[in-house]
Coordinates of C-alpha atoms in Angstrom, one line a residue:
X1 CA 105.6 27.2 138.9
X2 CA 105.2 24.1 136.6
X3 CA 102.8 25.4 134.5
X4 CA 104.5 25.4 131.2
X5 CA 104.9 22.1 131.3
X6 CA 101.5 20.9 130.9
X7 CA 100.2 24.0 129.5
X8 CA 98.8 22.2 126.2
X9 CA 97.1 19.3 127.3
X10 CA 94.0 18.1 129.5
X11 CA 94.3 16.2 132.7
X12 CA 90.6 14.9 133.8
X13 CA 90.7 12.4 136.3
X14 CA 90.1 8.8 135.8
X15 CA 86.3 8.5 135.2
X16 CA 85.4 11.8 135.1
X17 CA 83.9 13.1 132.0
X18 CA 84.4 16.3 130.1
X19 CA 80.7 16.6 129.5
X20 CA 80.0 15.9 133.3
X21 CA 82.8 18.3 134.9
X22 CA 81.6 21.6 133.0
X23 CA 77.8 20.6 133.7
X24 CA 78.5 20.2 137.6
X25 CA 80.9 23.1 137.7
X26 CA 78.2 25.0 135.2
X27 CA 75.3 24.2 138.1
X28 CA 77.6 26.0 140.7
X29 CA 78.7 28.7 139.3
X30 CA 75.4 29.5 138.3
X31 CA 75.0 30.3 141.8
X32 CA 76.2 33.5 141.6
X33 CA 73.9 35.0 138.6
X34 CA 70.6 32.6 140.5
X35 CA 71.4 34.9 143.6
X36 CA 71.9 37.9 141.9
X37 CA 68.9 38.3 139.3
X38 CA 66.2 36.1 140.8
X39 CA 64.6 38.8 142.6
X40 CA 66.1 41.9 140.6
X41 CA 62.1 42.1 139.4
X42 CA 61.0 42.2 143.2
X43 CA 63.6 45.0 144.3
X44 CA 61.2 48.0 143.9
X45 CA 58.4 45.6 146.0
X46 CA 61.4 45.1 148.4
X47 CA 61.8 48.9 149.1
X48 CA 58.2 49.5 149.6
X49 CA 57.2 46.0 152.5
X50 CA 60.6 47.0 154.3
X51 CA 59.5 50.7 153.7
X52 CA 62.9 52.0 152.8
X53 CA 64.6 54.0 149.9
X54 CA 66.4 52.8 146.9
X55 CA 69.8 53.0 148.3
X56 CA 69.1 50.7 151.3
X57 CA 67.3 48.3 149.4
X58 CA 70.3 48.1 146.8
X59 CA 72.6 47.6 149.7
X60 CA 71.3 44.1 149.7
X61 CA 73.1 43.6 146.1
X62 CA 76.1 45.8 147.4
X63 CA 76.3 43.1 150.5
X64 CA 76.1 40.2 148.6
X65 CA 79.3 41.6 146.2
X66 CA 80.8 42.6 149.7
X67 CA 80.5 38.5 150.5
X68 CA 81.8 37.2 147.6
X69 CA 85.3 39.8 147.5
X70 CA 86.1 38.9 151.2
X71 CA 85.1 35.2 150.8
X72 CA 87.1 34.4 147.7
X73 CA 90.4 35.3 149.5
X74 CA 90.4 32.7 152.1
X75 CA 88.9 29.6 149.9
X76 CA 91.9 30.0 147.5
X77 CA 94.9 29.1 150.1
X78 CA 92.8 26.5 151.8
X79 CA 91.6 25.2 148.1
X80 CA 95.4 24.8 147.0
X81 CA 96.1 23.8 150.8
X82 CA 93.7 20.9 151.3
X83 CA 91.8 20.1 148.4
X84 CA 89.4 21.3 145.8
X85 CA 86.2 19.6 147.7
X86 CA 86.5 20.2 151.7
X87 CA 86.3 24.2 151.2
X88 CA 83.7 23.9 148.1
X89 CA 81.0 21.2 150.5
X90 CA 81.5 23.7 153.4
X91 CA 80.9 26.5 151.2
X92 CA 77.7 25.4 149.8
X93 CA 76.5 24.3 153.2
X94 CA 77.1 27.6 154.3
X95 CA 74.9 29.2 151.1
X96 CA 72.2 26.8 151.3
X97 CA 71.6 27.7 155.3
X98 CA 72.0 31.3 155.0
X99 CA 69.2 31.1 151.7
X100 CA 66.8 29.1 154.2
X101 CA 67.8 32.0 156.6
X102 CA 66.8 34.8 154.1
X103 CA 63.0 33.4 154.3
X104 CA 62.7 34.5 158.0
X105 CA 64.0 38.0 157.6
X106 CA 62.2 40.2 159.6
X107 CA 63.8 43.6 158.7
X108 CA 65.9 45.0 155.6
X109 CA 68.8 45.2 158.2
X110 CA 68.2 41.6 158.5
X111 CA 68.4 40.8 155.0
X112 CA 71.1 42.8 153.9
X113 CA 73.3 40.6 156.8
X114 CA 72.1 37.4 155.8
X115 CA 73.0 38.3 152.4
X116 CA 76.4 39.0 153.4
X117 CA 76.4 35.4 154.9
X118 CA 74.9 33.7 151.4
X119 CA 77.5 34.9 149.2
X120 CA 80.4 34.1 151.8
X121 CA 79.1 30.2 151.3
X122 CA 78.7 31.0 147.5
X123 CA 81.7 32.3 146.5
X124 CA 83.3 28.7 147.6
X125 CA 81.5 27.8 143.7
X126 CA 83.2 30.3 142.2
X127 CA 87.0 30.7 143.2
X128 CA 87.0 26.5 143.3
X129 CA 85.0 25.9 139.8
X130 CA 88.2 28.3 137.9
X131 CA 90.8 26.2 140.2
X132 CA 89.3 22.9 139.4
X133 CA 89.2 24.1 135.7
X134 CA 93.0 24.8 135.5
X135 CA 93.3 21.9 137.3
X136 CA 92.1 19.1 134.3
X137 CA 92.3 21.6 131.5
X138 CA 95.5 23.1 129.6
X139 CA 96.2 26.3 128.9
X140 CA 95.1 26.1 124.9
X141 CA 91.5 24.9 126.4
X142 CA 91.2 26.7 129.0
X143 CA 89.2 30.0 127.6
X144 CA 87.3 27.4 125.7
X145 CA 85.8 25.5 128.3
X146 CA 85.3 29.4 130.2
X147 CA 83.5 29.9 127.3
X148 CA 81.2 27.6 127.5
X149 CA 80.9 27.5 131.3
X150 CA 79.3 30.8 130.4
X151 CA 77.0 29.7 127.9
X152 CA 75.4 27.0 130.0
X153 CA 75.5 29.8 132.7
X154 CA 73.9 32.0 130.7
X155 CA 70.8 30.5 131.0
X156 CA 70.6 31.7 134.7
X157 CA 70.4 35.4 134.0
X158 CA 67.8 34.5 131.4
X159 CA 65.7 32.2 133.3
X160 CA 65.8 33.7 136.9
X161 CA 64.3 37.0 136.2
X162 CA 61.3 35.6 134.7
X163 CA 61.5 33.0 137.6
X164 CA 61.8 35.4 139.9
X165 CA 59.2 37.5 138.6
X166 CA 56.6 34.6 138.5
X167 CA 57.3 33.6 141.9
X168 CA 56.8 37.3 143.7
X169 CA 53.5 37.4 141.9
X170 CA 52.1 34.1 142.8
X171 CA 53.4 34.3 146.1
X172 CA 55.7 36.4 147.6
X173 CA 59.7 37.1 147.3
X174 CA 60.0 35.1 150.1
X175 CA 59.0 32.4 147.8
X176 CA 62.2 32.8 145.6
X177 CA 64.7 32.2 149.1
X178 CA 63.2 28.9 149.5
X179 CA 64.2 28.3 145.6
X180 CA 67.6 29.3 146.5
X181 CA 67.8 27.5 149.7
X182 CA 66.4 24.1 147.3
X183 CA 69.2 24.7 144.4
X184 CA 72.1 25.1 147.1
X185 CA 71.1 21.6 148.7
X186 CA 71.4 20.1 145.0
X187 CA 74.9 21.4 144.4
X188 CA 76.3 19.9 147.7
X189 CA 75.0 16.7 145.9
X190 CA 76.2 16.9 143.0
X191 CA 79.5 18.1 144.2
X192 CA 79.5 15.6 146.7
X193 CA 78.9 12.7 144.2
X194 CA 80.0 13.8 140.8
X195 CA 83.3 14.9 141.1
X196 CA 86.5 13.3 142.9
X197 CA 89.4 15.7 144.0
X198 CA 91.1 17.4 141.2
X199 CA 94.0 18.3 142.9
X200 CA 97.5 16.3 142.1
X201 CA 100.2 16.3 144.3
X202 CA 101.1 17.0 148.3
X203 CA 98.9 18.3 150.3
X204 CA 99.8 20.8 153.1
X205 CA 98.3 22.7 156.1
X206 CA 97.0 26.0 154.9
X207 CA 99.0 29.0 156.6
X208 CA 98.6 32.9 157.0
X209 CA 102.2 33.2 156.0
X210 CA 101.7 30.9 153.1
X211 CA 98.4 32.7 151.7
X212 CA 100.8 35.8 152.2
X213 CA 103.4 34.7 150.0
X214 CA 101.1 33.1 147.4
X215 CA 99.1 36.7 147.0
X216 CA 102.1 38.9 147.2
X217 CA 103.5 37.1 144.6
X218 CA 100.5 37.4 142.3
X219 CA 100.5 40.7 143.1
X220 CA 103.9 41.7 142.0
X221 CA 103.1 39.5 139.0
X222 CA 102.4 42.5 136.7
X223 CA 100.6 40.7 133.4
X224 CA 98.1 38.9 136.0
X225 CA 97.3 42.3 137.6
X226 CA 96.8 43.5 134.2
X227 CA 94.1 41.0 132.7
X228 CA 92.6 40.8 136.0
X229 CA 92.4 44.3 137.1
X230 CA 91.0 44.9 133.4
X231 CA 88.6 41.9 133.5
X232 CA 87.1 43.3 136.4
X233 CA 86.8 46.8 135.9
X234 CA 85.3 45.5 132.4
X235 CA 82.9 42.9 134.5
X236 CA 82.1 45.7 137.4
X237 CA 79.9 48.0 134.8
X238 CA 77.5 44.8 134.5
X239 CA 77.4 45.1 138.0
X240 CA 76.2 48.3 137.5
X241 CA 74.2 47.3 135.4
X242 CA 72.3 44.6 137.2
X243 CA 72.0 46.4 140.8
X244 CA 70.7 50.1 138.9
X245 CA 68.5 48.9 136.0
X246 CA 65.1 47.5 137.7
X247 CA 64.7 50.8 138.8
X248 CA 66.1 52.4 135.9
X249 CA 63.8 50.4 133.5
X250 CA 60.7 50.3 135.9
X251 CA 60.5 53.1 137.8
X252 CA 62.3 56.1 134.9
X253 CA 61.0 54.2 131.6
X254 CA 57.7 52.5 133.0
X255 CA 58.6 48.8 132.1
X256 CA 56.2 46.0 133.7
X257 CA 58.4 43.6 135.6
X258 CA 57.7 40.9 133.2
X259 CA 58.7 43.6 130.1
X260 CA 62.2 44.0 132.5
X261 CA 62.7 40.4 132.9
X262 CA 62.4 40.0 129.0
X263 CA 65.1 43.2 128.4
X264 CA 67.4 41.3 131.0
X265 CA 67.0 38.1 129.1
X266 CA 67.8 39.3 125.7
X267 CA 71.2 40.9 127.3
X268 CA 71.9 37.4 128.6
X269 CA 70.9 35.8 125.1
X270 CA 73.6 38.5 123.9
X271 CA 76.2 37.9 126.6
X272 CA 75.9 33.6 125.7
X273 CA 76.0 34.4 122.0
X274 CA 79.3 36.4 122.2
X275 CA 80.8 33.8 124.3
X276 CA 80.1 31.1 121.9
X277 CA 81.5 33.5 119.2
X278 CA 84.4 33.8 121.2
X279 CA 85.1 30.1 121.7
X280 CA 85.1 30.0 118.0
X281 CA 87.4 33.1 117.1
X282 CA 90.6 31.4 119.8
X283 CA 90.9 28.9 116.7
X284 CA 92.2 31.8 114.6
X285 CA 92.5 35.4 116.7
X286 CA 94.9 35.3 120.1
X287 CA 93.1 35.3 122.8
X288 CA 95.0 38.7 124.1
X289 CA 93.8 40.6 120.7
X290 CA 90.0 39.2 121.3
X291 CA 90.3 40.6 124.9
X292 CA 91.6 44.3 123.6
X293 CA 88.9 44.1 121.0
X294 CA 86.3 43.4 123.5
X295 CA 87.2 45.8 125.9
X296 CA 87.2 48.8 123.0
X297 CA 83.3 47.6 122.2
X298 CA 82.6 47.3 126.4
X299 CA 83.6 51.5 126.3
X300 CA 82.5 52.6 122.7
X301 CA 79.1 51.1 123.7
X302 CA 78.9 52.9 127.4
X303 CA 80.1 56.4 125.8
X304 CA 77.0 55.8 123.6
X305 CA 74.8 55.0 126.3
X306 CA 76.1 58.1 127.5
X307 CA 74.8 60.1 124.9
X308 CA 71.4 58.1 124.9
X309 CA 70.8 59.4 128.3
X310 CA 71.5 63.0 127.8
X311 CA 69.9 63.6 124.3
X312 CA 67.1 61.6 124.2
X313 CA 63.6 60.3 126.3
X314 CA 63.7 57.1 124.7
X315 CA 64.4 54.3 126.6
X316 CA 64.7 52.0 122.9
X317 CA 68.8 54.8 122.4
X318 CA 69.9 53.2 125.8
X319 CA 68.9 49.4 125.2
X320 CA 70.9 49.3 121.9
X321 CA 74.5 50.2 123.3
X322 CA 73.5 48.6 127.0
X323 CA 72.9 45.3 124.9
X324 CA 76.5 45.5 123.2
X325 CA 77.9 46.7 126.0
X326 CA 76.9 43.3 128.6
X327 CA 77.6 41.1 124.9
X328 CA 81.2 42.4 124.9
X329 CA 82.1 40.6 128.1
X330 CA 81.3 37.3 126.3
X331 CA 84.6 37.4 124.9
X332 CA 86.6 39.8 128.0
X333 CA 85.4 37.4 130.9
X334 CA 87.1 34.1 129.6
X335 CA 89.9 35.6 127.9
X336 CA 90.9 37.7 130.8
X337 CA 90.2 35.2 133.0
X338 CA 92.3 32.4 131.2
X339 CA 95.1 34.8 130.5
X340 CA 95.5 35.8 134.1
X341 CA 95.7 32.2 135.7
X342 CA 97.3 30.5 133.2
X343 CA 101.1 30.5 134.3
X344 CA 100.0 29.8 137.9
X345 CA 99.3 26.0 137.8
X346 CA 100.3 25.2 141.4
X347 CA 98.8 27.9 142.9
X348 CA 95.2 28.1 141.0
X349 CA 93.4 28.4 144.2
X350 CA 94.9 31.8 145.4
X351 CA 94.7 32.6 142.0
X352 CA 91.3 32.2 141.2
X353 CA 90.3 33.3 144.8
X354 CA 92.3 36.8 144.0
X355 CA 91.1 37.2 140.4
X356 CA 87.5 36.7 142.1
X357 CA 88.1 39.5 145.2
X358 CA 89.3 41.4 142.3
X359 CA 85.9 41.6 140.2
X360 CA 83.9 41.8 143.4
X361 CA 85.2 44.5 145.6
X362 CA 85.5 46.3 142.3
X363 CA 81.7 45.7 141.3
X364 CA 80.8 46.4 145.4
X365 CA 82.4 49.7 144.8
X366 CA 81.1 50.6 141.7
X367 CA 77.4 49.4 142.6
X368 CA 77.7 51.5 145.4
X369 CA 78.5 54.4 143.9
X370 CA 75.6 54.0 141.3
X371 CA 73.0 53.6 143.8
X372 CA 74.5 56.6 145.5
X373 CA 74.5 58.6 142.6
X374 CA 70.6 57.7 141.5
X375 CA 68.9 60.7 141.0
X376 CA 65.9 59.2 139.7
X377 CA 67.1 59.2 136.0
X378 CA 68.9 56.5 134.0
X379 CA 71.9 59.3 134.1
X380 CA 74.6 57.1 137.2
X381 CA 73.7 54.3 135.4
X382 CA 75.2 55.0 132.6
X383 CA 78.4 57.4 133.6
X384 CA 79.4 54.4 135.8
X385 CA 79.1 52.1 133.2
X386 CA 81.1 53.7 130.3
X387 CA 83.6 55.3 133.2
X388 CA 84.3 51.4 133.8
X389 CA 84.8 50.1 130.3
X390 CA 87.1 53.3 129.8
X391 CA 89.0 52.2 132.9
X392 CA 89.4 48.8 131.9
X393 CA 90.9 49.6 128.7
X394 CA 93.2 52.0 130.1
X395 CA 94.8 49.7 133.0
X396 CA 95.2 46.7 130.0
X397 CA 97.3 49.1 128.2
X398 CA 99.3 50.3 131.1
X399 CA 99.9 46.8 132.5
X400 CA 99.2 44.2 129.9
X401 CA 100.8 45.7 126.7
X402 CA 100.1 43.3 123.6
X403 CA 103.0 40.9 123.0
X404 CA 105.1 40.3 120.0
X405 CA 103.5 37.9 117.5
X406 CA 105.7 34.9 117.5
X407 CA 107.1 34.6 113.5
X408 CA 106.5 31.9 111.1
X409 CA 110.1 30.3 112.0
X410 CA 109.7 30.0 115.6
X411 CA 106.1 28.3 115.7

């Protein structure tokens, strides 16, 4: 690794500003969330035209978490192999075709596939947007600029519910593919024109035996599987969150879809808040201490969401903690994230692509398990939720124990 060595300062290519690089890499990676929560207020509607039950029509959020965790592991080696841009065009290609695919679905079967095939183009965004990151930033920025990749991201949770919402009742959901299928066509562009490779040095022919040794070495690595196992555990119980709570909040409490879309925005509002909060805080709080901190919130707030759901009727007990709870991972996303990759400079790819199988096989399982749980009360929801931020805390502790603060004589 030769990490260390340039580990404090930024490397952008020639030309290539820092404004520019987070806005491109901002527009992909918003991807994800666009995918996700665009037609979150059309899931109920889904379940009755494809005339199917809850759990099936969920299956289409499970599929798309499926895509990105099986995805994300074969970018990263070819990413480090070849280049940042080759596997990030071909993965957006591969997006945009299956969203203009998605349109012509004739079956919830169908659908769930071609969701499967969207996020295995989609996921190219995100395990190559972290790689390129490490790539021009050091390791002091790098939280920073995760930071505010997630505030400029965090308009897409807030604005693609209401979207969403506006296309299904003006025309149909099929309406908010084409969208999808319109955005993925202007982020091969950008990519395409925007940003040269960000890659320095050789170049070699991607390998099964060279993936191998890049991932079992991560693997064995036992501070990365620490912040990332946390970080996704931690980022799973949004999952949760996002696949259950349409029907939790429309179908158990009675919220319009337009009265959802605004509860989902003003978790998002939360979520950018903390992660401008947190960008500030790394000038004076480690970044490891913010992380622990934010993980303790992530489970004090599910245990009270918890309680919400067992003593009381009101849907006002659970919105409280739940808004805490999705603000907490303001600060545990970058700081995980930033801690985990950071000592793996020439191998960022198969970083990144592991951190992101990580947080998605992880979210697939614990969506799944919600939607299997639903018992028409807001009840899986929250177990799942506050069992994952009590998780996440635990395997931090276990494998990621706080370091020694350096002394005054050694800084």
């Amino acid at each position: 690794m030769h990490a260390g060595a340039d580990a404090g300062s930024d490397r952008l290519p020639a030309g290539l500003s820092r404004l520019r690089l987070i806005f491109i890499l901002a527009a992909v990676a918003a991807l994800g969330p666009l995918s996700i929560d665009m037609y979150l207020p059309s899931l109920p509607a889904l379940q009755h035209y494809f005339a199917t039950d809850a759990a099936t029509t969920q299956l289409t959020l499970a599929a798309y978490f499926v895509g990105l965790a099986l995805g994300q592991i074969f970018y990263g080696p070819i990413a480090d192999g070849l280049g940042r841009k080759p596997p990030l065009l071909f993965g957006l290609a591969l997006y945009t075709l299956a969203s203009l695919a998605c349109l012509f679905a004739a079956s919830m079967t169908q659908l769930i596939g071609l969701r499967l095939l969207q996020a295995l183009g989609g996921c190219a965004g995100m395990v190559v947007s972290r790689a390129i990151v490490r790539d021009c930033f050091g390791e002091s920025s790098m939280a920073r600029v995760l930071s505010l990749l997630l505030l400029i991201m965090g308009v897409a949770p807030v604005l693609a519910p209401l979207l969403g919402g506006v296309l299904f009742e003006h025309f149909s959901w099929r309406a908010i593919f084409l969208v999808l299928t319109l955005y993925g066509g202007l982020c091969c562009t950008l990519i395409a024109l925007g940003i040269p490779e960000t890659l320095r040095g050789p170049r070699h022919r991607p390998s099964l035996a060279h993936a191998l040794q890049a991932y079992r070495k991560l693997i064995r690595h036992r501070r990365f599987m620490g912040y990332a196992l946390a970080g996704s555990v931690a980022q799973a119980g949004m999952f949760v969150y996002i696949s259950a709570s349409s029907f939790v909040f429309i179908e158990v409490y009675h919220l319009t879809p337009s009265q959802y879309a605004a509860l989902f925005g003003l978790n998002a509002f939360g979520l950018i808040c903390a992660s401008q909060l947190n960008s500030r805080a790394l000038d004076r709080v480690p970044a490891q201490h913010l992380l622990r901190r934010a993980l303790r919130s992530n489970a004090s707030a599910g245990l009270l969401m918890v309680l919400a759901v067992y003593l009381t009727q009101s849907p006002l007990w659970l919105i409280v903690p739940l808004f805490f709870c999705v603000a907490s991972l303001g600060f545990s996303f970058p700081n995980s994230t930033a801690a985990a990759m950071a000592p793996f400079g020439d191998r960022a790819g198969a970083a990144s692509a592991l951190l992101g199988t990580l947080q998605f096989v992880i979210a697939s399982l614990s969506s799944s398990l919600a939607a299997r749980l639903y018992d028409g009360s807001a009840r899986p929801m929250a177990l799942v939720i506050a069992g994952c931020g009590l998780c996440a805390l635990l395997l931090l502790r276990v494998l990621a124990p706080p370091l020694p603060q350096p002394t005054s004589a050694s800084r």
